[in-house]
XYZ file of C-alpha atoms in Angstrom:
29
model
C 80.207 78.735 131.788
C 78.788 76.200 129.379
C 77.862 77.409 125.921
C 75.362 75.427 123.888
C 76.307 76.566 120.407
C 73.105 75.547 118.584
C 71.017 77.396 121.189
C 73.210 80.492 120.958
C 73.106 80.403 117.165
C 69.318 80.079 117.174
C 69.011 83.004 119.589
C 71.326 85.217 117.534
C 69.534 84.272 114.323
C 66.141 85.101 115.845
C 67.444 88.437 117.135
C 68.874 89.287 113.714
C 65.581 88.423 112.016
C 63.687 90.703 114.427
C 66.216 93.482 113.768
C 65.945 93.088 110.000
C 62.132 93.009 110.178
C 62.155 96.191 112.274
C 64.313 97.933 109.683
C 61.963 96.853 106.913
C 58.846 97.878 108.852
C 60.285 101.305 109.654
C 61.802 101.642 106.186
C 65.076 102.830 107.702
C 68.192 102.109 105.671
């Protein structure tokens, strides 16, 4: 299995940003 680190990092970063935005929108700490 080939791992393209920049692509993986971008995907993880995007997922984290969506998660953080969801927390902020729902105001759940």
